[in-house]
mmCIF file of C-alpha atoms in Angstrom:
data_model
loop_
_atom_site.group_PDB
_atom_site.id
_atom_site.type_symbol
_atom_site.label_atom_id
_atom_site.label_comp_id
_atom_site.label_asym_id
_atom_site.label_seq_id
_atom_site.Cartn_x
_atom_site.Cartn_y
_atom_site.Cartn_z
ATOM 1 C CA UNK K 1 0.182 0.346 -0.353
ATOM 2 C CA UNK K 2 1.174 3.350 -0.573
ATOM 3 C CA UNK K 3 1.281 6.185 1.636
ATOM 4 C CA UNK K 4 -1.113 8.666 -0.592
ATOM 5 C CA UNK K 5 -3.906 5.498 -0.218
ATOM 6 C CA UNK K 6 -4.049 5.548 3.350
ATOM 7 C CA UNK K 7 -6.494 7.870 4.136
ATOM 8 C CA UNK K 8 -8.533 6.133 1.166
ATOM 9 C CA UNK K 9 -8.667 3.389 3.383
ATOM 10 C CA UNK K 10 -8.977 4.774 6.474
ATOM 11 C CA UNK K 11 -11.943 6.769 5.373
ATOM 12 C CA UNK K 12 -13.519 3.476 4.187
ATOM 13 C CA UNK K 13 -13.235 1.575 7.168
ATOM 14 C CA UNK K 14 -14.547 4.850 9.430
ATOM 15 C CA UNK K 15 -17.997 4.475 6.759
ATOM 16 C CA UNK K 16 -17.915 0.738 7.204
ATOM 17 C CA UNK K 17 -18.104 0.891 10.894
ATOM 18 C CA UNK K 18 -20.290 3.830 11.101
ATOM 19 C CA UNK K 19 -22.845 1.712 9.035
ATOM 20 C CA UNK K 20 -22.257 -1.378 10.811
ATOM 21 C CA UNK K 21 -22.776 0.322 14.452
ATOM 22 C CA UNK K 22 -25.480 1.934 12.833
ATOM 23 C CA UNK K 23 -27.188 -1.208 11.526
ATOM 24 C CA UNK K 24 -26.492 -2.634 15.226
ATOM 25 C CA UNK K 25 -28.205 -0.002 16.716
ATOM 26 C CA UNK K 26 -31.309 -0.254 14.566
ATOM 27 C CA UNK K 27 -31.609 -3.824 14.810
ATOM 28 C CA UNK K 28 -31.686 -3.779 18.614
ATOM 29 C CA UNK K 29 -33.883 -0.733 19.261
ATOM 30 C CA UNK K 30 -34.545 0.112 22.904
ATOM 31 C CA UNK K 31 -33.696 -3.277 24.875
ATOM 32 C CA UNK K 32 -32.863 -6.490 23.376
ATOM 33 C CA UNK K 33 -36.548 -7.537 22.019
ATOM 34 C CA UNK K 34 -37.420 -7.506 18.158
ATOM 35 C CA UNK K 35 -40.032 -5.406 16.774
ATOM 36 C CA UNK K 36 -43.087 -7.363 16.516
ATOM 37 C CA UNK K 37 -45.176 -7.501 13.650
ATOM 38 C CA UNK K 38 -47.312 -4.350 14.982
ATOM 39 C CA UNK K 39 -44.416 -2.252 15.008
ATOM 40 C CA UNK K 40 -43.575 -2.394 11.588
ATOM 41 C CA UNK K 41 -45.599 -1.486 8.587
ATOM 42 C CA UNK K 42 -44.966 -2.167 4.320
ATOM 43 C CA UNK K 43 -44.481 0.865 2.217
ATOM 44 C CA UNK K 44 -44.517 0.486 -1.487
ATOM 45 C CA UNK K 45 -41.992 2.753 -3.063
ATOM 46 C CA UNK K 46 -39.591 3.347 -5.988
ATOM 47 C CA UNK K 47 -37.100 0.665 -4.824
ATOM 48 C CA UNK K 48 -39.488 -1.486 -3.976
ATOM 49 C CA UNK K 49 -41.166 -2.647 -0.916
ATOM 50 C CA UNK K 50 -39.659 -1.532 2.796
ATOM 51 C CA UNK K 51 -40.635 -2.660 6.219
ATOM 52 C CA UNK K 52 -40.529 1.066 8.159
ATOM 53 C CA UNK K 53 -41.517 2.030 11.884
ATOM 54 C CA UNK K 54 -45.435 2.460 12.320
ATOM 55 C CA UNK K 55 -44.023 5.935 14.220
ATOM 56 C CA UNK K 56 -40.904 6.384 13.321
ATOM 57 C CA UNK K 57 -38.637 8.952 15.854
ATOM 58 C CA UNK K 58 -35.458 9.606 14.279
ATOM 59 C CA UNK K 59 -36.178 10.860 10.243
ATOM 60 C CA UNK K 60 -33.595 11.714 8.095
ATOM 61 C CA UNK K 61 -34.281 13.125 4.546
ATOM 62 C CA UNK K 62 -31.933 13.821 1.849
ATOM 63 C CA UNK K 63 -33.767 15.691 -0.683
ATOM 64 C CA UNK K 64 -35.958 19.031 -0.325
ATOM 65 C CA UNK K 65 -39.288 18.219 -1.390
ATOM 66 C CA UNK K 66 -39.501 15.349 1.601
ATOM 67 C CA UNK K 67 -38.090 17.929 3.599
ATOM 68 C CA UNK K 68 -41.153 20.489 2.997
ATOM 69 C CA UNK K 69 -43.657 17.268 3.599
ATOM 70 C CA UNK K 70 -42.266 16.524 6.807
ATOM 71 C CA UNK K 71 -42.364 19.958 8.159
ATOM 72 C CA UNK K 72 -45.740 20.479 6.503
ATOM 73 C CA UNK K 73 -46.974 17.248 8.795
ATOM 74 C CA UNK K 74 -45.439 18.562 11.845
ATOM 75 C CA UNK K 75 -42.384 16.158 12.155
ATOM 76 C CA UNK K 76 -38.746 17.763 12.496
ATOM 77 C CA UNK K 77 -36.363 15.146 11.276
ATOM 78 C CA UNK K 78 -32.870 14.522 12.757
ATOM 79 C CA UNK K 79 -31.067 15.152 9.644
ATOM 80 C CA UNK K 80 -31.798 16.552 6.875
ATOM 81 C CA UNK K 81 -29.430 17.904 3.636
ATOM 82 C CA UNK K 82 -29.313 21.411 2.507
ATOM 83 C CA UNK K 83 -29.371 22.407 -1.214
ATOM 84 C CA UNK K 84 -26.500 23.557 -2.946
ATOM 85 C CA UNK K 85 -28.308 26.924 -3.859
ATOM 86 C CA UNK K 86 -28.696 27.850 -0.188
ATOM 87 C CA UNK K 87 -25.984 27.838 2.421
ATOM 88 C CA UNK K 88 -28.331 26.283 4.891
ATOM 89 C CA UNK K 89 -31.978 25.018 5.280
ATOM 90 C CA UNK K 90 -34.509 27.080 3.025
ATOM 91 C CA UNK K 91 -35.359 30.294 5.602
ATOM 92 C CA UNK K 92 -39.137 29.190 4.973
ATOM 93 C CA UNK K 93 -38.450 26.384 7.364
ATOM 94 C CA UNK K 94 -35.738 27.467 9.322
ATOM 95 C CA UNK K 95 -37.393 27.953 12.166
ATOM 96 C CA UNK K 96 -39.094 24.581 12.501
ATOM 97 C CA UNK K 97 -35.301 22.756 12.158
ATOM 98 C CA UNK K 98 -33.659 24.085 15.079
ATOM 99 C CA UNK K 99 -32.923 20.792 16.418
ATOM 100 C CA UNK K 100 -32.017 19.433 12.783
ATOM 101 C CA UNK K 101 -28.518 18.428 11.737
ATOM 102 C CA UNK K 102 -27.184 19.071 8.114
ATOM 103 C CA UNK K 103 -26.054 15.736 6.682
ATOM 104 C CA UNK K 104 -24.308 17.212 3.401
ATOM 105 C CA UNK K 105 -25.916 18.404 0.461
ATOM 106 C CA UNK K 106 -28.949 16.668 -1.647
ATOM 107 C CA UNK K 107 -26.362 15.880 -4.467
ATOM 108 C CA UNK K 108 -24.248 14.332 -1.952
ATOM 109 C CA UNK K 109 -25.552 13.280 1.306
ATOM 110 C CA UNK K 110 -22.675 12.312 3.580
ATOM 111 C CA UNK K 111 -23.232 8.598 4.722
ATOM 112 C CA UNK K 112 -21.046 9.147 8.385
ATOM 113 C CA UNK K 113 -22.932 11.863 9.161
ATOM 114 C CA UNK K 114 -26.490 9.869 8.285
ATOM 115 C CA UNK K 115 -25.004 6.822 10.457
ATOM 116 C CA UNK K 116 -23.995 8.677 13.355
ATOM 117 C CA UNK K 117 -27.653 10.045 13.855
ATOM 118 C CA UNK K 118 -28.762 6.508 13.946
ATOM 119 C CA UNK K 119 -31.954 6.896 12.137
ATOM 120 C CA UNK K 120 -34.980 5.058 11.978
ATOM 121 C CA UNK K 121 -35.962 6.212 8.484
ATOM 122 C CA UNK K 122 -34.376 7.715 5.873
ATOM 123 C CA UNK K 123 -36.300 9.196 2.807
ATOM 124 C CA UNK K 124 -35.055 10.308 -0.645
ATOM 125 C CA UNK K 125 -35.272 10.006 -4.074
ATOM 126 C CA UNK K 126 -34.331 7.304 -6.914
ATOM 127 C CA UNK K 127 -33.615 9.927 -9.317
ATOM 128 C CA UNK K 128 -30.848 11.695 -7.015
ATOM 129 C CA UNK K 129 -29.678 8.977 -4.621
ATOM 130 C CA UNK K 130 -30.032 5.348 -6.355
ATOM 131 C CA UNK K 131 -25.949 4.759 -5.967
ATOM 132 C CA UNK K 132 -26.755 5.052 -2.623
ATOM 133 C CA UNK K 133 -29.735 2.703 -1.515
ATOM 134 C CA UNK K 134 -27.517 -0.223 -0.455
ATOM 135 C CA UNK K 135 -25.679 2.094 1.774
ATOM 136 C CA UNK K 136 -28.695 3.754 2.996
ATOM 137 C CA UNK K 137 -30.636 0.614 3.475
ATOM 138 C CA UNK K 138 -27.669 -0.683 5.653
ATOM 139 C CA UNK K 139 -27.852 2.127 8.123
ATOM 140 C CA UNK K 140 -32.087 2.509 8.529
ATOM 141 C CA UNK K 141 -35.065 1.406 6.504
ATOM 142 C CA UNK K 142 -34.931 3.678 3.359
ATOM 143 C CA UNK K 143 -37.737 4.867 1.241
ATOM 144 C CA UNK K 144 -37.149 6.414 -2.227
ATOM 145 C CA UNK K 145 -39.904 8.626 -4.520
ATOM 146 C CA UNK K 146 -38.698 8.139 -7.979
ATOM 147 C CA UNK K 147 -38.607 11.970 -8.887
ATOM 148 C CA UNK K 148 -37.579 15.356 -7.527
ATOM 149 C CA UNK K 149 -39.206 18.690 -8.347
ATOM 150 C CA UNK K 150 -40.991 17.687 -11.608
ATOM 151 C CA UNK K 151 -43.409 15.650 -9.503
ATOM 152 C CA UNK K 152 -43.511 17.327 -6.050
ATOM 153 C CA UNK K 153 -46.732 15.568 -5.197
ATOM 154 C CA UNK K 154 -45.745 12.347 -5.746
ATOM 155 C CA UNK K 155 -42.529 13.687 -3.252
ATOM 156 C CA UNK K 156 -44.873 14.878 -0.637
ATOM 157 C CA UNK K 157 -47.393 11.766 -0.924
ATOM 158 C CA UNK K 158 -44.623 8.968 -0.742
ATOM 159 C CA UNK K 159 -43.257 11.036 2.696
ATOM 160 C CA UNK K 160 -46.429 10.843 4.199
ATOM 161 C CA UNK K 161 -46.810 7.351 3.366
ATOM 162 C CA UNK K 162 -43.451 6.803 5.327
ATOM 163 C CA UNK K 163 -44.348 8.098 8.095
ATOM 164 C CA UNK K 164 -48.014 6.872 8.376
ATOM 165 C CA UNK K 165 -49.807 10.186 7.311
ATOM 166 C CA UNK K 166 -50.837 9.637 4.017
ATOM 167 C CA UNK K 167 -54.889 11.159 5.354
ATOM 168 C CA UNK K 168 -53.430 14.370 6.515
ATOM 169 C CA UNK K 169 -51.258 14.793 3.492
ATOM 170 C CA UNK K 170 -54.396 14.272 1.306
ATOM 171 C CA UNK K 171 -56.082 17.052 3.415
ATOM 172 C CA UNK K 172 -53.327 19.506 2.965
ATOM 173 C CA UNK K 173 -53.048 18.743 -0.656
ATOM 174 C CA UNK K 174 -57.112 18.917 -1.111
ATOM 175 C CA UNK K 175 -56.886 22.584 1.145
ATOM 176 C CA UNK K 176 -53.928 23.979 -1.195
ATOM 177 C CA UNK K 177 -55.571 23.113 -4.754
ATOM 178 C CA UNK K 178 -59.133 24.743 -3.384
ATOM 179 C CA UNK K 179 -57.157 27.771 -2.439
ATOM 180 C CA UNK K 180 -54.852 27.934 -5.725
ATOM 181 C CA UNK K 181 -58.223 27.972 -7.223
ATOM 182 C CA UNK K 182 -59.768 30.388 -5.139
ATOM 183 C CA UNK K 183 -56.547 33.024 -5.196
ATOM 184 C CA UNK K 184 -56.240 32.421 -9.422
ATOM 185 C CA UNK K 185 -59.997 33.644 -9.641
ATOM 186 C CA UNK K 186 -59.396 36.449 -7.237
ATOM 187 C CA UNK K 187 -56.506 37.748 -9.203
ATOM 188 C CA UNK K 188 -57.906 37.127 -12.565
ATOM 189 C CA UNK K 189 -55.916 33.779 -13.920
ATOM 190 C CA UNK K 190 -57.683 32.371 -16.511
ATOM 191 C CA UNK K 191 -56.969 33.807 -20.078
ATOM 192 C CA UNK K 192 -53.659 35.381 -18.646
ATOM 193 C CA UNK K 193 -50.291 34.089 -19.312
ATOM 194 C CA UNK K 194 -47.031 34.067 -16.848
ATOM 195 C CA UNK K 195 -43.709 33.640 -17.211
ATOM 196 C CA UNK K 196 -41.497 32.142 -14.652
ATOM 197 C CA UNK K 197 -37.781 33.066 -14.804
ATOM 198 C CA UNK K 198 -34.492 32.193 -13.015
ATOM 199 C CA UNK K 199 -31.446 34.494 -13.924
ATOM 200 C CA UNK K 200 -28.358 32.289 -13.624
ATOM 201 C CA UNK K 201 -24.718 33.409 -13.669
ATOM 202 C CA UNK K 202 -24.771 33.144 -17.698
ATOM 203 C CA UNK K 203 -28.153 33.143 -18.753
ATOM 204 C CA UNK K 204 -31.364 32.549 -17.765
ATOM 205 C CA UNK K 205 -33.859 29.853 -17.422
ATOM 206 C CA UNK K 206 -37.739 29.731 -18.430
ATOM 207 C CA UNK K 207 -40.088 27.343 -16.115
ATOM 208 C CA UNK K 208 -42.588 25.001 -17.911
ATOM 209 C CA UNK K 209 -45.894 23.471 -16.664
ATOM 210 C CA UNK K 210 -44.355 20.340 -15.157
ATOM 211 C CA UNK K 211 -41.833 22.360 -12.880
ATOM 212 C CA UNK K 212 -42.576 22.800 -9.280
ATOM 213 C CA UNK K 213 -43.535 26.735 -9.653
ATOM 214 C CA UNK K 214 -45.200 25.907 -12.970
ATOM 215 C CA UNK K 215 -47.180 23.515 -11.881
ATOM 216 C CA UNK K 216 -48.588 25.556 -8.813
ATOM 217 C CA UNK K 217 -49.171 28.770 -11.520
ATOM 218 C CA UNK K 218 -51.106 26.451 -13.788
ATOM 219 C CA UNK K 219 -53.530 24.936 -10.712
ATOM 220 C CA UNK K 220 -54.156 28.596 -10.338
ATOM 221 C CA UNK K 221 -55.250 29.268 -13.623
ATOM 222 C CA UNK K 222 -52.581 30.902 -15.303
ATOM 223 C CA UNK K 223 -51.205 29.995 -18.582
ATOM 224 C CA UNK K 224 -47.684 29.588 -19.398
ATOM 225 C CA UNK K 225 -46.585 30.935 -22.701
ATOM 226 C CA UNK K 226 -46.339 27.872 -25.605
ATOM 227 C CA UNK K 227 -42.640 26.868 -25.656
ATOM 228 C CA UNK K 228 -40.617 24.148 -26.806
ATOM 229 C CA UNK K 229 -40.294 23.123 -23.494
ATOM 230 C CA UNK K 230 -36.767 20.870 -22.903
ATOM 231 C CA UNK K 231 -36.307 18.345 -20.415
ATOM 232 C CA UNK K 232 -37.995 18.741 -17.039
ATOM 233 C CA UNK K 233 -39.878 21.363 -18.640
ATOM 234 C CA UNK K 234 -37.430 24.089 -18.524
ATOM 235 C CA UNK K 235 -35.431 26.360 -21.150
ATOM 236 C CA UNK K 236 -32.234 27.303 -20.895
ATOM 237 C CA UNK K 237 -31.306 30.431 -22.866
ATOM 238 C CA UNK K 238 -28.854 33.549 -22.789
ATOM 239 C CA UNK K 239 -29.245 37.284 -22.190
ATOM 240 C CA UNK K 240 -29.774 38.251 -25.530
ATOM 241 C CA UNK K 241 -33.023 36.219 -25.517
ATOM 242 C CA UNK K 242 -34.890 38.118 -22.891
ATOM 243 C CA UNK K 243 -37.582 38.674 -25.576
ATOM 244 C CA UNK K 244 -38.831 35.124 -24.648
ATOM 245 C CA UNK K 245 -40.101 36.348 -21.609
ATOM 246 C CA UNK K 246 -43.279 37.011 -23.127
ATOM 247 C CA UNK K 247 -45.855 36.509 -20.632
ATOM 248 C CA UNK K 248 -48.913 38.945 -19.644
ATOM 249 C CA UNK K 249 -47.093 38.536 -16.004
ATOM 250 C CA UNK K 250 -43.510 37.745 -14.923
ATOM 251 C CA UNK K 251 -42.467 36.667 -11.955
ATOM 252 C CA UNK K 252 -38.435 36.342 -11.862
ATOM 253 C CA UNK K 253 -35.921 34.828 -9.402
ATOM 254 C CA UNK K 254 -31.872 35.282 -8.965
ATOM 255 C CA UNK K 255 -29.644 32.293 -8.294
ATOM 256 C CA UNK K 256 -26.559 31.804 -6.978
ATOM 257 C CA UNK K 257 -24.175 34.036 -8.513
ATOM 258 C CA UNK K 258 -26.700 35.536 -10.899
ATOM 259 C CA UNK K 259 -27.057 39.125 -9.789
ATOM 260 C CA UNK K 260 -24.874 40.610 -12.861
ATOM 261 C CA UNK K 261 -27.050 38.499 -15.204
ATOM 262 C CA UNK K 262 -30.393 39.974 -13.476
ATOM 263 C CA UNK K 263 -29.191 43.467 -13.731
ATOM 264 C CA UNK K 264 -28.206 42.940 -17.066
ATOM 265 C CA UNK K 265 -31.634 41.919 -18.239
ATOM 266 C CA UNK K 266 -33.762 43.838 -16.164
ATOM 267 C CA UNK K 267 -31.836 47.124 -17.261
ATOM 268 C CA UNK K 268 -32.832 45.701 -21.198
ATOM 269 C CA UNK K 269 -35.993 45.078 -20.432
ATOM 270 C CA UNK K 270 -38.494 48.097 -20.248
ATOM 271 C CA UNK K 271 -40.160 47.499 -23.751
ATOM 272 C CA UNK K 272 -41.368 43.836 -22.773
ATOM 273 C CA UNK K 273 -45.335 43.805 -22.304
ATOM 274 C CA UNK K 274 -45.576 42.789 -18.783
ATOM 275 C CA UNK K 275 -42.767 45.419 -17.585
ATOM 276 C CA UNK K 276 -44.323 48.170 -19.303
ATOM 277 C CA UNK K 277 -47.633 47.015 -17.408
ATOM 278 C CA UNK K 278 -46.160 47.102 -14.226
ATOM 279 C CA UNK K 279 -46.370 43.499 -14.093
ATOM 280 C CA UNK K 280 -43.003 41.654 -13.513
ATOM 281 C CA UNK K 281 -42.347 40.884 -9.979
ATOM 282 C CA UNK K 282 -39.129 39.779 -8.072
ATOM 283 C CA UNK K 283 -39.350 37.029 -5.608
ATOM 284 C CA UNK K 284 -37.646 34.576 -3.603
ATOM 285 C CA UNK K 285 -35.606 32.072 -5.029
ATOM 286 C CA UNK K 286 -35.556 29.459 -1.955
ATOM 287 C CA UNK K 287 -39.422 29.381 -2.170
ATOM 288 C CA UNK K 288 -40.133 29.646 -6.001
ATOM 289 C CA UNK K 289 -37.410 27.271 -6.943
ATOM 290 C CA UNK K 290 -35.674 25.073 -3.795
ATOM 291 C CA UNK K 291 -39.236 24.726 -1.485
ATOM 292 C CA UNK K 292 -40.335 22.294 -3.128
ATOM 293 C CA UNK K 293 -43.558 21.054 -1.309
ATOM 294 C CA UNK K 294 -46.653 21.667 -0.004
ATOM 295 C CA UNK K 295 -45.578 24.684 1.907
ATOM 296 C CA UNK K 296 -43.470 26.239 -0.765
ATOM 297 C CA UNK K 297 -46.343 26.082 -2.975
ATOM 298 C CA UNK K 298 -48.503 27.987 -0.235
ATOM 299 C CA UNK K 299 -45.755 30.649 -0.233
ATOM 300 C CA UNK K 300 -45.765 30.765 -4.375
ATOM 301 C CA UNK K 301 -49.942 31.285 -3.661
ATOM 302 C CA UNK K 302 -49.142 34.040 -1.315
ATOM 303 C CA UNK K 303 -47.081 36.356 -3.506
ATOM 304 C CA UNK K 304 -49.325 35.946 -6.183
ATOM 305 C CA UNK K 305 -51.672 37.056 -4.052
ATOM 306 C CA UNK K 306 -50.080 39.949 -2.529
ATOM 307 C CA UNK K 307 -48.548 40.965 -6.132
ATOM 308 C CA UNK K 308 -50.706 40.397 -8.796
ATOM 309 C CA UNK K 309 -53.891 42.684 -9.215
ATOM 310 C CA UNK K 310 -56.746 41.541 -12.021
ATOM 311 C CA UNK K 311 -55.968 43.251 -15.443
ATOM 312 C CA UNK K 312 -58.269 46.291 -16.178
#
């Protein structure tokens, strides 16, 4: 073995020990008795079927839609990942997460940190974390949704199923849909097109009807402009194409390192119909783009209700 290879070997041994310890603790639980049939239930999810605790107490979530859903259900996770777009947990959730430990980023959860928390349930998404499933399952029962933001209600439902709160989530989603319809009518959404824009370091992105924010806007009765939407219902484009922002109303956010882009485009777009009509609104990036879930959707509806007035 070379000297250069020793740190990697030590890290491998540390991860293996952490996972083995967590698995032993999870198997033992409290006391020496094994969990009886009444202590677990089977959840069907993207990776198959998994027996999970009926009432999990130490949940770790490793994708943002599951974090939003868990908090909406009144459950504080012991650990959660943070989005690469934020320095920490989303601001609109932070006051509910004072006891939650960061376990890496959504794209690179840290196995050692997850294992150290001794979770009794882990929730993530197949599209992001499929290669980690075996490792995570060695720590605690692990449940995965299929997608991430493109089907956020599926994430909300699988999270609720994992923690045995399906009926409660059904109620929350029904209430959200009813409020979206009511507020949409209030602000004159039917017959109005709306563009959703996220400024980025070297251009901007338009969001279509199958994205998280686009689906919430569509549920209110707005139409998104007809585009050749690409993968994940988005279009990436460059600064000079700002005329593509052609909705009657525009909501825009500023992503990481995008201040210069936002300043350039907003300095040129005065002739766009929405801008000329005073219907272009800056909103929080972490709510519209990162805070994917029932609570984030509620805040999008709040923004629309606060900012949009019916067209004369």
